[in-house]
Short mmCIF file of C-alpha atoms in Angstrom, two decimals:
data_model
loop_
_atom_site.label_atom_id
_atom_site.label_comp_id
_atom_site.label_asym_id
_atom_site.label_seq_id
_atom_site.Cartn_x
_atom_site.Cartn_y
_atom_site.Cartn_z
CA UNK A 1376 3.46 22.74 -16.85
CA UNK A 1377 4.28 24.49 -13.27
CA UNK A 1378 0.60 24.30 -12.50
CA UNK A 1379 0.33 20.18 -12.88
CA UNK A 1380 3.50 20.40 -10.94
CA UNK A 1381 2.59 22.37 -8.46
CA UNK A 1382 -1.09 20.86 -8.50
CA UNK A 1383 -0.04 17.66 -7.63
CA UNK A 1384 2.25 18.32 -5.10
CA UNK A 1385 -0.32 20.36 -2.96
CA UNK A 1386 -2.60 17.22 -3.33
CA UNK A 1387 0.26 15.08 -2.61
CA UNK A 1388 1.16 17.47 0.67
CA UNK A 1389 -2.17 17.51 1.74
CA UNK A 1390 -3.75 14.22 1.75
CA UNK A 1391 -2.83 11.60 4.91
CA UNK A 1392 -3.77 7.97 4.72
CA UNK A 1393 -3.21 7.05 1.91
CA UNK A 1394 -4.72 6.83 -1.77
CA UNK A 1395 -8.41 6.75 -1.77
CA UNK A 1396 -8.12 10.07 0.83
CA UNK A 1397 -7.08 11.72 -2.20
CA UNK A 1398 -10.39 11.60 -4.33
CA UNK A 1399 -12.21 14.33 -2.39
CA UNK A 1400 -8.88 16.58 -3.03
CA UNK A 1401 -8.29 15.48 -6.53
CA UNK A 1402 -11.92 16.18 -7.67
CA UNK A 1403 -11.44 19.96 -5.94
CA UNK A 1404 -8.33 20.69 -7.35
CA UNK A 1405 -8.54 19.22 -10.77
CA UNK A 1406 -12.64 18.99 -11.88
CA UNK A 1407 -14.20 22.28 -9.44
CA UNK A 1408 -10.71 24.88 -9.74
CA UNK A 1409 -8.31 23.78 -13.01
CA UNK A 1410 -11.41 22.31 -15.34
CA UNK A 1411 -8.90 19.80 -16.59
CA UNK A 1412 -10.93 16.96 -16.39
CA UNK A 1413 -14.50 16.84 -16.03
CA UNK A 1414 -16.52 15.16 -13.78
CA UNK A 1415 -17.62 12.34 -15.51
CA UNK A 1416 -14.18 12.17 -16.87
CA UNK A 1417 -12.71 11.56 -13.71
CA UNK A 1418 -15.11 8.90 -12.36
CA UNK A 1419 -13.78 7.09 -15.62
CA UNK A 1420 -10.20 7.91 -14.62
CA UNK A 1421 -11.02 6.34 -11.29
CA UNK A 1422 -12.14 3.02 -12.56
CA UNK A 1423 -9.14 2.67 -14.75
CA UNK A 1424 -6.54 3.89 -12.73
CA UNK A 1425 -8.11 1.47 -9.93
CA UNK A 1426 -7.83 -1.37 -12.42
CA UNK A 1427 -4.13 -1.03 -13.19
CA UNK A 1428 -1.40 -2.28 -10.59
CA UNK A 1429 0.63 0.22 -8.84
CA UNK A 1430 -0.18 3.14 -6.41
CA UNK A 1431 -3.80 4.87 -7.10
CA UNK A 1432 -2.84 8.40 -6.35
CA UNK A 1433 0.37 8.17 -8.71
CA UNK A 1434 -2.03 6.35 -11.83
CA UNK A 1435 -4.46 9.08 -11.28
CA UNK A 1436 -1.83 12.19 -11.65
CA UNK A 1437 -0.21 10.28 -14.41
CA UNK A 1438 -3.16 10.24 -16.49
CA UNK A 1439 -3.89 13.72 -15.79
CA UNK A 1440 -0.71 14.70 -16.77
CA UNK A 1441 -0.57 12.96 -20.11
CA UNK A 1442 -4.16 14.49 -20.92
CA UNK A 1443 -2.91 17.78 -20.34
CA UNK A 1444 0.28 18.11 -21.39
CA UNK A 1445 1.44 14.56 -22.96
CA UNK A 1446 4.31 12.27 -21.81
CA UNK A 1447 6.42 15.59 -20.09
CA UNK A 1448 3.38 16.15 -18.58
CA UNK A 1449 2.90 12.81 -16.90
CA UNK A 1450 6.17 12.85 -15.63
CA UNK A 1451 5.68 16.24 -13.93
CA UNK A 1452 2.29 15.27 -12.33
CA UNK A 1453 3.91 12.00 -11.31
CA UNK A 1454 7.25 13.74 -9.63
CA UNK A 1455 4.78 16.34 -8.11
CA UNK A 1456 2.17 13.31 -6.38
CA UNK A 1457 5.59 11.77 -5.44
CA UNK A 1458 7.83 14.12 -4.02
CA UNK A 1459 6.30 15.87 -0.92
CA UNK A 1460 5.91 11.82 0.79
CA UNK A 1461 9.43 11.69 -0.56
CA UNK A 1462 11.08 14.19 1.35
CA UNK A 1463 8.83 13.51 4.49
CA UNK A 1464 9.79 10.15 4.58
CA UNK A 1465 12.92 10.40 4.30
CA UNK A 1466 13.19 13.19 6.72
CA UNK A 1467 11.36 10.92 9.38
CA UNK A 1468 13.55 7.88 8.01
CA UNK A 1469 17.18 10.25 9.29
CA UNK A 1470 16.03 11.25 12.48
CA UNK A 1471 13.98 8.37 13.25
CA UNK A 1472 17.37 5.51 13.14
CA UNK A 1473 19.06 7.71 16.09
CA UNK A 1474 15.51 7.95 18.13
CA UNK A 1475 14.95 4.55 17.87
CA UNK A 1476 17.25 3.26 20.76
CA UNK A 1477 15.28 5.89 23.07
CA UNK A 1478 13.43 4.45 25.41
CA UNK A 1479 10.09 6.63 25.41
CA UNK A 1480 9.72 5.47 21.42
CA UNK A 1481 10.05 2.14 22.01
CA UNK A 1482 7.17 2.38 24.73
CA UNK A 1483 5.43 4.65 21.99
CA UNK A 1484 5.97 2.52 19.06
CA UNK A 1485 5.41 -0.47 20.91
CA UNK A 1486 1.80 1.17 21.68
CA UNK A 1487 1.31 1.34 18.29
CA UNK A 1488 1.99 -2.16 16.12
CA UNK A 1489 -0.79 -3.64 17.77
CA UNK A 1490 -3.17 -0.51 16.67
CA UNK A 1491 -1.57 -0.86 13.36
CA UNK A 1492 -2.71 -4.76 13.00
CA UNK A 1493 -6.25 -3.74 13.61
CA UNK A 1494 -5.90 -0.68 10.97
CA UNK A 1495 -4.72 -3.16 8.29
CA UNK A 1496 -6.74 -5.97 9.38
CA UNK A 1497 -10.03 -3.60 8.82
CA UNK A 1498 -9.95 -2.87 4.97
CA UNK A 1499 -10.12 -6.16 4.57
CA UNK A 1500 -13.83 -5.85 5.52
CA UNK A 1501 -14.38 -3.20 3.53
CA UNK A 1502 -12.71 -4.51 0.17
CA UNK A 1503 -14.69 -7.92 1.44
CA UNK A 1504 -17.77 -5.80 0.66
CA UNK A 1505 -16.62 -3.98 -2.47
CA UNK A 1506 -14.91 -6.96 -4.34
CA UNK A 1507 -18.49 -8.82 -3.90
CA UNK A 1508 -17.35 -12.02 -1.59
CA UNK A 1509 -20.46 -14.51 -1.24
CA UNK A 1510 -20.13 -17.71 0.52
CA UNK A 1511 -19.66 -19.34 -3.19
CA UNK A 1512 -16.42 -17.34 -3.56
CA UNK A 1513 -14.77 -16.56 -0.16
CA UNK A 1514 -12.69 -19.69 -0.39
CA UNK A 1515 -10.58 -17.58 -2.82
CA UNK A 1516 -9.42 -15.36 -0.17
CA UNK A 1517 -9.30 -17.13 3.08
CA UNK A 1518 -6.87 -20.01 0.59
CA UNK A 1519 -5.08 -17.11 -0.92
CA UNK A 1520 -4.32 -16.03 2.46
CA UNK A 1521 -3.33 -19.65 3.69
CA UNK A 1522 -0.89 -20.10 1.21
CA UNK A 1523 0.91 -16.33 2.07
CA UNK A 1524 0.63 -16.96 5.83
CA UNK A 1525 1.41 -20.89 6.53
CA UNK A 1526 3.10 -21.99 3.41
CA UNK A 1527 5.13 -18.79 2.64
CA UNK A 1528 4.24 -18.66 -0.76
CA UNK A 1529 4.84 -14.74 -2.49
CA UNK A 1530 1.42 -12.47 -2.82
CA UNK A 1531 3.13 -12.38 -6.35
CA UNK A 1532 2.41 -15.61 -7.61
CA UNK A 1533 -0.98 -15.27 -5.85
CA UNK A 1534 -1.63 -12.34 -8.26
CA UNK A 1535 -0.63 -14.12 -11.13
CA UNK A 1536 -2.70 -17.19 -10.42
CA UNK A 1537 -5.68 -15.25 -9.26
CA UNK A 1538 -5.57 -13.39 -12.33
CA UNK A 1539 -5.10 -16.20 -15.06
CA UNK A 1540 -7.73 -18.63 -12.90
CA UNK A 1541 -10.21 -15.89 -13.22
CA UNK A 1542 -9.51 -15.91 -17.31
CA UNK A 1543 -9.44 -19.36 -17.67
CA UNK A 1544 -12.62 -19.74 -15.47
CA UNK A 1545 -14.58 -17.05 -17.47
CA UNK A 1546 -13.27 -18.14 -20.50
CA UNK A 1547 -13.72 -21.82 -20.80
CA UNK A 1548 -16.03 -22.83 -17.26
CA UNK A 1549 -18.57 -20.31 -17.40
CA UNK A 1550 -20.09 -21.18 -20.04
CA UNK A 1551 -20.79 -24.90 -19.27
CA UNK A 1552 -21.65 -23.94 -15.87
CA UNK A 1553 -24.64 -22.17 -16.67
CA UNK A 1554 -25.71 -24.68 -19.23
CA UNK A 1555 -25.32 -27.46 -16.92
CA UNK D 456 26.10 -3.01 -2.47
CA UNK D 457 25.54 -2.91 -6.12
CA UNK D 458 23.67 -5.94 -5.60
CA UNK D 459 21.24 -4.91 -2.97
CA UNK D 460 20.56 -1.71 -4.64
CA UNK D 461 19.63 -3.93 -7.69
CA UNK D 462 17.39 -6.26 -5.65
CA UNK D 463 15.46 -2.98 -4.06
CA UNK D 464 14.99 -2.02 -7.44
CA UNK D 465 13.70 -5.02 -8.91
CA UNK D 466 11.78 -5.29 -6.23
CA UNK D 467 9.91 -2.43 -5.72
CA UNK D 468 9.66 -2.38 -10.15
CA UNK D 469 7.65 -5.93 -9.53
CA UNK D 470 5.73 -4.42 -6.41
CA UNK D 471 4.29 -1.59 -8.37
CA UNK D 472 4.21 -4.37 -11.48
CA UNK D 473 1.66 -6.96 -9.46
CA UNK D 474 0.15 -4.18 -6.94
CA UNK D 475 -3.43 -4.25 -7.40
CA UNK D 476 -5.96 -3.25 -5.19
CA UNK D 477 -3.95 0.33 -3.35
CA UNK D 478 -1.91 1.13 -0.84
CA UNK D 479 -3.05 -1.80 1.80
CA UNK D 480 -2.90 -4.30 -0.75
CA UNK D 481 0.60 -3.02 -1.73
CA UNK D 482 1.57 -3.52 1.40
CA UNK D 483 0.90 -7.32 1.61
CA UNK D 484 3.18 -7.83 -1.75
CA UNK D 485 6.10 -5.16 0.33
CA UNK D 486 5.83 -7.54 3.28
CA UNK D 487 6.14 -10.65 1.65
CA UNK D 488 9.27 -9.48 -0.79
CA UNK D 489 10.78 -7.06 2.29
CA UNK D 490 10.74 -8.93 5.35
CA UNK D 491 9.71 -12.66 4.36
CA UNK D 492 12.14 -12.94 1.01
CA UNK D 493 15.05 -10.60 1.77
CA UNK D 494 15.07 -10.04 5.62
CA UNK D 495 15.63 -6.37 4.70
CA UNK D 496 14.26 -5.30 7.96
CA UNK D 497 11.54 -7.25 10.55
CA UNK D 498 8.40 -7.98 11.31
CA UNK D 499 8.30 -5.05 14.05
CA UNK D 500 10.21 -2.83 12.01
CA UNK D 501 8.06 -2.96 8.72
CA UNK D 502 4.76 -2.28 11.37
CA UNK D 503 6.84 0.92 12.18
CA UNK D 504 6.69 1.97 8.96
CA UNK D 505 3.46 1.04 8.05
CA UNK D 506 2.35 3.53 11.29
CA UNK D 507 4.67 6.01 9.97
CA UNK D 508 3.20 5.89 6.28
CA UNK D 509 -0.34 5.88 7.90
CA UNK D 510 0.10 9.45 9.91
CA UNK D 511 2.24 11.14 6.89
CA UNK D 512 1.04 12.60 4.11
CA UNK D 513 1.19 10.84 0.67
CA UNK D 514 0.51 7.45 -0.66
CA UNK D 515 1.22 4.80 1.44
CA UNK D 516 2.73 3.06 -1.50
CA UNK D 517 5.34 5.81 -2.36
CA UNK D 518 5.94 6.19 1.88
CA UNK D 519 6.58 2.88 2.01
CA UNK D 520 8.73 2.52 -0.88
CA UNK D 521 10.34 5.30 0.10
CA UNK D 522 11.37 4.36 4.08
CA UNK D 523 12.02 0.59 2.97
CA UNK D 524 14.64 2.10 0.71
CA UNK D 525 16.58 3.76 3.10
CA UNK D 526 16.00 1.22 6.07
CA UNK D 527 17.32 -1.79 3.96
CA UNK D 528 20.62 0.09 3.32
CA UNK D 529 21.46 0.77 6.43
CA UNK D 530 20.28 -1.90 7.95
CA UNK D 531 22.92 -3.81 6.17
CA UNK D 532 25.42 -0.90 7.71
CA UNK D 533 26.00 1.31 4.97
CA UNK D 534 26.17 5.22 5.45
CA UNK D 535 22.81 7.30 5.71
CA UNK D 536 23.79 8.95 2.28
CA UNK D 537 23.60 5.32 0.74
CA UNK D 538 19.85 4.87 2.24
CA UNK D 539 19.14 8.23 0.42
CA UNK D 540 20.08 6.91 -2.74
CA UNK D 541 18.00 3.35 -1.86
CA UNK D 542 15.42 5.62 -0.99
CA UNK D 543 15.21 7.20 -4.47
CA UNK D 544 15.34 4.20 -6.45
CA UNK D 545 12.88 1.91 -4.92
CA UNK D 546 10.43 4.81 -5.47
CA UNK D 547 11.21 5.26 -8.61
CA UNK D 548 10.90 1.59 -9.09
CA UNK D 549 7.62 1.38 -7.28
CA UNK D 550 6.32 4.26 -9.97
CA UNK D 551 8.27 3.05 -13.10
CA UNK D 552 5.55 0.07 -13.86
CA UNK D 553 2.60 2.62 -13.76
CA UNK D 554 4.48 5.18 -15.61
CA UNK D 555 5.27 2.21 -18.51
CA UNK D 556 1.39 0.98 -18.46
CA UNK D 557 -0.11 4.50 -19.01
CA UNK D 558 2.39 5.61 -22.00
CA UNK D 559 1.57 2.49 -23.41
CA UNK D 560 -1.44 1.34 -22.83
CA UNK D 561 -4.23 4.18 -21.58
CA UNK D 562 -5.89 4.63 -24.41
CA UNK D 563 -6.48 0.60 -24.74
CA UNK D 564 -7.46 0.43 -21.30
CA UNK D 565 -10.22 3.29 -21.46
CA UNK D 566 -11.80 1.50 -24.61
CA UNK D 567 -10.98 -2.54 -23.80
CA UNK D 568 -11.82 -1.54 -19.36
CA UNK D 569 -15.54 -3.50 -20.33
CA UNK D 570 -13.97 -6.37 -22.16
CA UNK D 571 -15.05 -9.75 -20.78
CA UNK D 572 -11.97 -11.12 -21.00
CA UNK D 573 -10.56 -8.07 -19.01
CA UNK D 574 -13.32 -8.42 -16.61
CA UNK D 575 -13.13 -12.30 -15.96
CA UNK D 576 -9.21 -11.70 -15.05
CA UNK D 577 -10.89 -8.75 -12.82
CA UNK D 578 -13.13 -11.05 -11.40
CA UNK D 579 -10.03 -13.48 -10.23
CA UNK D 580 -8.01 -10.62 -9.19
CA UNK D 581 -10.41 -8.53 -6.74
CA UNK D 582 -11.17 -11.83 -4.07
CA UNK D 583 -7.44 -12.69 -4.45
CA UNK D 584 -6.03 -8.99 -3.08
CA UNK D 585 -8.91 -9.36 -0.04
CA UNK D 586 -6.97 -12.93 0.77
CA UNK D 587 -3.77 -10.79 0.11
CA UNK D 588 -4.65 -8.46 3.04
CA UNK D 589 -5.66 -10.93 5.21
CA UNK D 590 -2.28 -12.75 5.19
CA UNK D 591 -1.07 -9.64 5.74
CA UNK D 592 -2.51 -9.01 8.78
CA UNK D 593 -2.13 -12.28 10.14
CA UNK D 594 1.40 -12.19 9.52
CA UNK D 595 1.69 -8.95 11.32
CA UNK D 596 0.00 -10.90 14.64
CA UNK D 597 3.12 -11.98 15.87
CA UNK D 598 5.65 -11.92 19.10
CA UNK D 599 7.31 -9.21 18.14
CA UNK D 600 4.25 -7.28 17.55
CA UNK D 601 2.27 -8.32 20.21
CA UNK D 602 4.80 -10.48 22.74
CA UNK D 603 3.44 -13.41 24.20
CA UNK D 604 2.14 -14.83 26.98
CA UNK D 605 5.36 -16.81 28.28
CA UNK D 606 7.52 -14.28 27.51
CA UNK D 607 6.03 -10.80 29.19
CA UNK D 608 2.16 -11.32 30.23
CA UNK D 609 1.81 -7.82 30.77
CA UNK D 610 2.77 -6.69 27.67
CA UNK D 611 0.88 -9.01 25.73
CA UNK D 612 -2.61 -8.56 27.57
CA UNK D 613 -1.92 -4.71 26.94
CA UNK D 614 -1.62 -5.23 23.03
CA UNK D 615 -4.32 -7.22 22.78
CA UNK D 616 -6.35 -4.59 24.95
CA UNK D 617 -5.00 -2.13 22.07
CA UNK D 618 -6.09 -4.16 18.88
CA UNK D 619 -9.56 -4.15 20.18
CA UNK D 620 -9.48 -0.66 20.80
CA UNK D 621 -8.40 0.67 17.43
CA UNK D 622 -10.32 -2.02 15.72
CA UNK D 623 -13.64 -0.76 17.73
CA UNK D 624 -12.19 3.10 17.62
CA UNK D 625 -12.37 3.06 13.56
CA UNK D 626 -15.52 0.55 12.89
CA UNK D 627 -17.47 1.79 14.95
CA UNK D 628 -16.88 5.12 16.44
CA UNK D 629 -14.80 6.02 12.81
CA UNK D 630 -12.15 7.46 14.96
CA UNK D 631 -9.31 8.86 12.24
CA UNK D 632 -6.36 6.32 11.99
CA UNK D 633 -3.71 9.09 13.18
CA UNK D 634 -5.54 9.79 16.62
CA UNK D 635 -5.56 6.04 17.18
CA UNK D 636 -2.10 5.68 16.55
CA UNK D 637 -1.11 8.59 18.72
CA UNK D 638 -3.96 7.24 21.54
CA UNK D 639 -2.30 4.25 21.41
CA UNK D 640 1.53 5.24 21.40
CA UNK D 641 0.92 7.67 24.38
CA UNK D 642 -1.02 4.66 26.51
CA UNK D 643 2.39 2.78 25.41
CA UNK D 644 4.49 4.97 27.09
CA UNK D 645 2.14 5.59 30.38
CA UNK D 646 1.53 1.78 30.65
CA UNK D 647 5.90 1.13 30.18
CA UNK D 648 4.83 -1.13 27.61
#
């Protein structure tokens, strides 16, 4: 139980940048040095835990967890991804409010938000690639993004509607389509 | 207080509900509840934090969640003990969803993850969250990030000069996103931005 615990939290310490930084770690820690998973195992993990909403790092320890050990053990790998960016943040977050008013980090952090456009604005590329956009389908995104940026409407709704379109049109289009 | 504690909970509990796609993704759904629905914090402030998650270790989901929390408490000018407690509980929240879904439904999802009806609401999803990160961005290319040309020329050329460097800095020369934040804050500070 200490060793998912303190498993996770040395993955969660060590990995900057976010969730998909944390595969080459993962696989070390969990397939090469515990042998709780193997490797195949894993790559399934992956898919699934990519498929379900939430954060990817977190899904991933979860179902580790509850292989291992059950729901106690879930909870344990979850608390241990969680609580190193936890205390981090929130160390950051209490100094960070009395900084702010400094002059030299408003320079510095004014530096940075444009950087920080162009660091979000690139995945988009990549997930572009991965999620298979052709010129038949890249309507859905640049009209997804219409509706979030001019008209204000919530990314939640988009979900939703993305996800019961993409039923509805596998369901009872498809078929036709090809026919026709 | 009770009732913004409630919101950040409910919040964050649909943001890790609806978050498909990672961290980036995520962050599209945080903007649009955080700063667009609530006016917990703004447009410049969430950027902040999005630099801060970037160059810290951990998800950016849970960092996030996590440094909203706090921020949107005291924001509305409660103690730093209170933003402790917001931080907690929107990360919880953030988590809870996940947590929920795997108890329930993992062993479904391993056998049912080749369905085609499971696939076909896949296929919907996955162009959707690219559009989702898009508007994301483009909401982020604002005054506040980037100033304007009325209202301080000098600052504005300079950020645009800095987009195009970390954009080119990671696509091409695959610089690591924490160097180009720190490039970038340092040339902030030299250049008086």
């Amino acid at each position: 139980m200490f060793e998912l615990f303190k498993t996770f939290f040395q993955i969660g310490l060590f990995t900057i940048g976010g969730g998909y930084a944390m595969i080459p770690l993962i696989e070390q820690k969990v397939v090469d040095e515990k042998a709780w998973v193997s490797k195949e195992e894993l790559l399934d993990l992956i898919a699934v835990a990519q498929s379900c909403p939430g954060v990817f790092a977190v899904n991933i320890s979860i179902f580790i967890g509850l292989k291992r050990m059950g729901g106690r053990g879930a909870l344990v790998s979850a608390i241990g991804t969680c609580l190193p960016s936890f205390i981090c943040i929130l160390a950051i977050a209490l100094v960070f409010q009395q900084f702010r008013e400094n002059v030299y980090v408003e320079h510095f952090f004014r530096g940075i938000r444009p950087a920080v456009v162009a660091l979000i604005l690139l995945p988009v590329f990549r997930m572009a690639k991965s999620a298979k956009i052709t010129r038949y389908n890249v309507w859905i995104p640049i009209v997804s993004a219409f509706l979030i940026w001019k008209l204000g409407v919530s990314p939640i709704f988009i979900v939703l509607a993305a996800g019961i379109a993409g039923y509805a049109y596998g369901q009872y289009l498809k078929g036709d389509f090809l026919n026709s | 207080m009770i009732t913004l504690l409630l919101q950040l909970f409910w919040t964050f509990f649909l943001i890790g509900l609806f978050g498909f796609g990672g961290g980036y993704a995520m962050l599209s759904l945080i903007q649009g509840e955080v700063v667009e629905h609530y006016h917990w914090m703004t447009m410049g402030q969430f950027t902040d934090i999005v630099a801060i998650s970037q160059s810290t270790p951990g998800p950016i989901g849970i960092n996030s969640a996590t440094y909203v929390g706090y921020t949107a408490l005291v924001n509305a000018g409660y103690e730093p003990c209170w933003g402790i407690l917001g931080s907690f509980l929107a990360t919880f929240a953030v988590v809870l969803p996940s947590f929920i879904l795997m108890l329930m439904i993992s062993k479904f999802l391993m056998k049912y993850r080749n369905h085609p009806i499971v696939e076909n609401v896949f296929s919907g999803l996955r162009p959707a969250v690219v559009g989702l990160l898009l508007a994301a961005s483009l909401l982020l290319m604002n005054s506040e990030n980037f100033s304007s040309m009325s209202e301080n020329p000098w600052r504005y050329c300079i950020s645009l000069f800095l987009f195009c460097f970390a954009f080119i800095a990671q696509k091409v020369y695959r610089l690591g996103p924490i160097l180009i934040i720190l490039l970038c804050g340092v040339a902030g500070i030299v250049l008086g931005l």
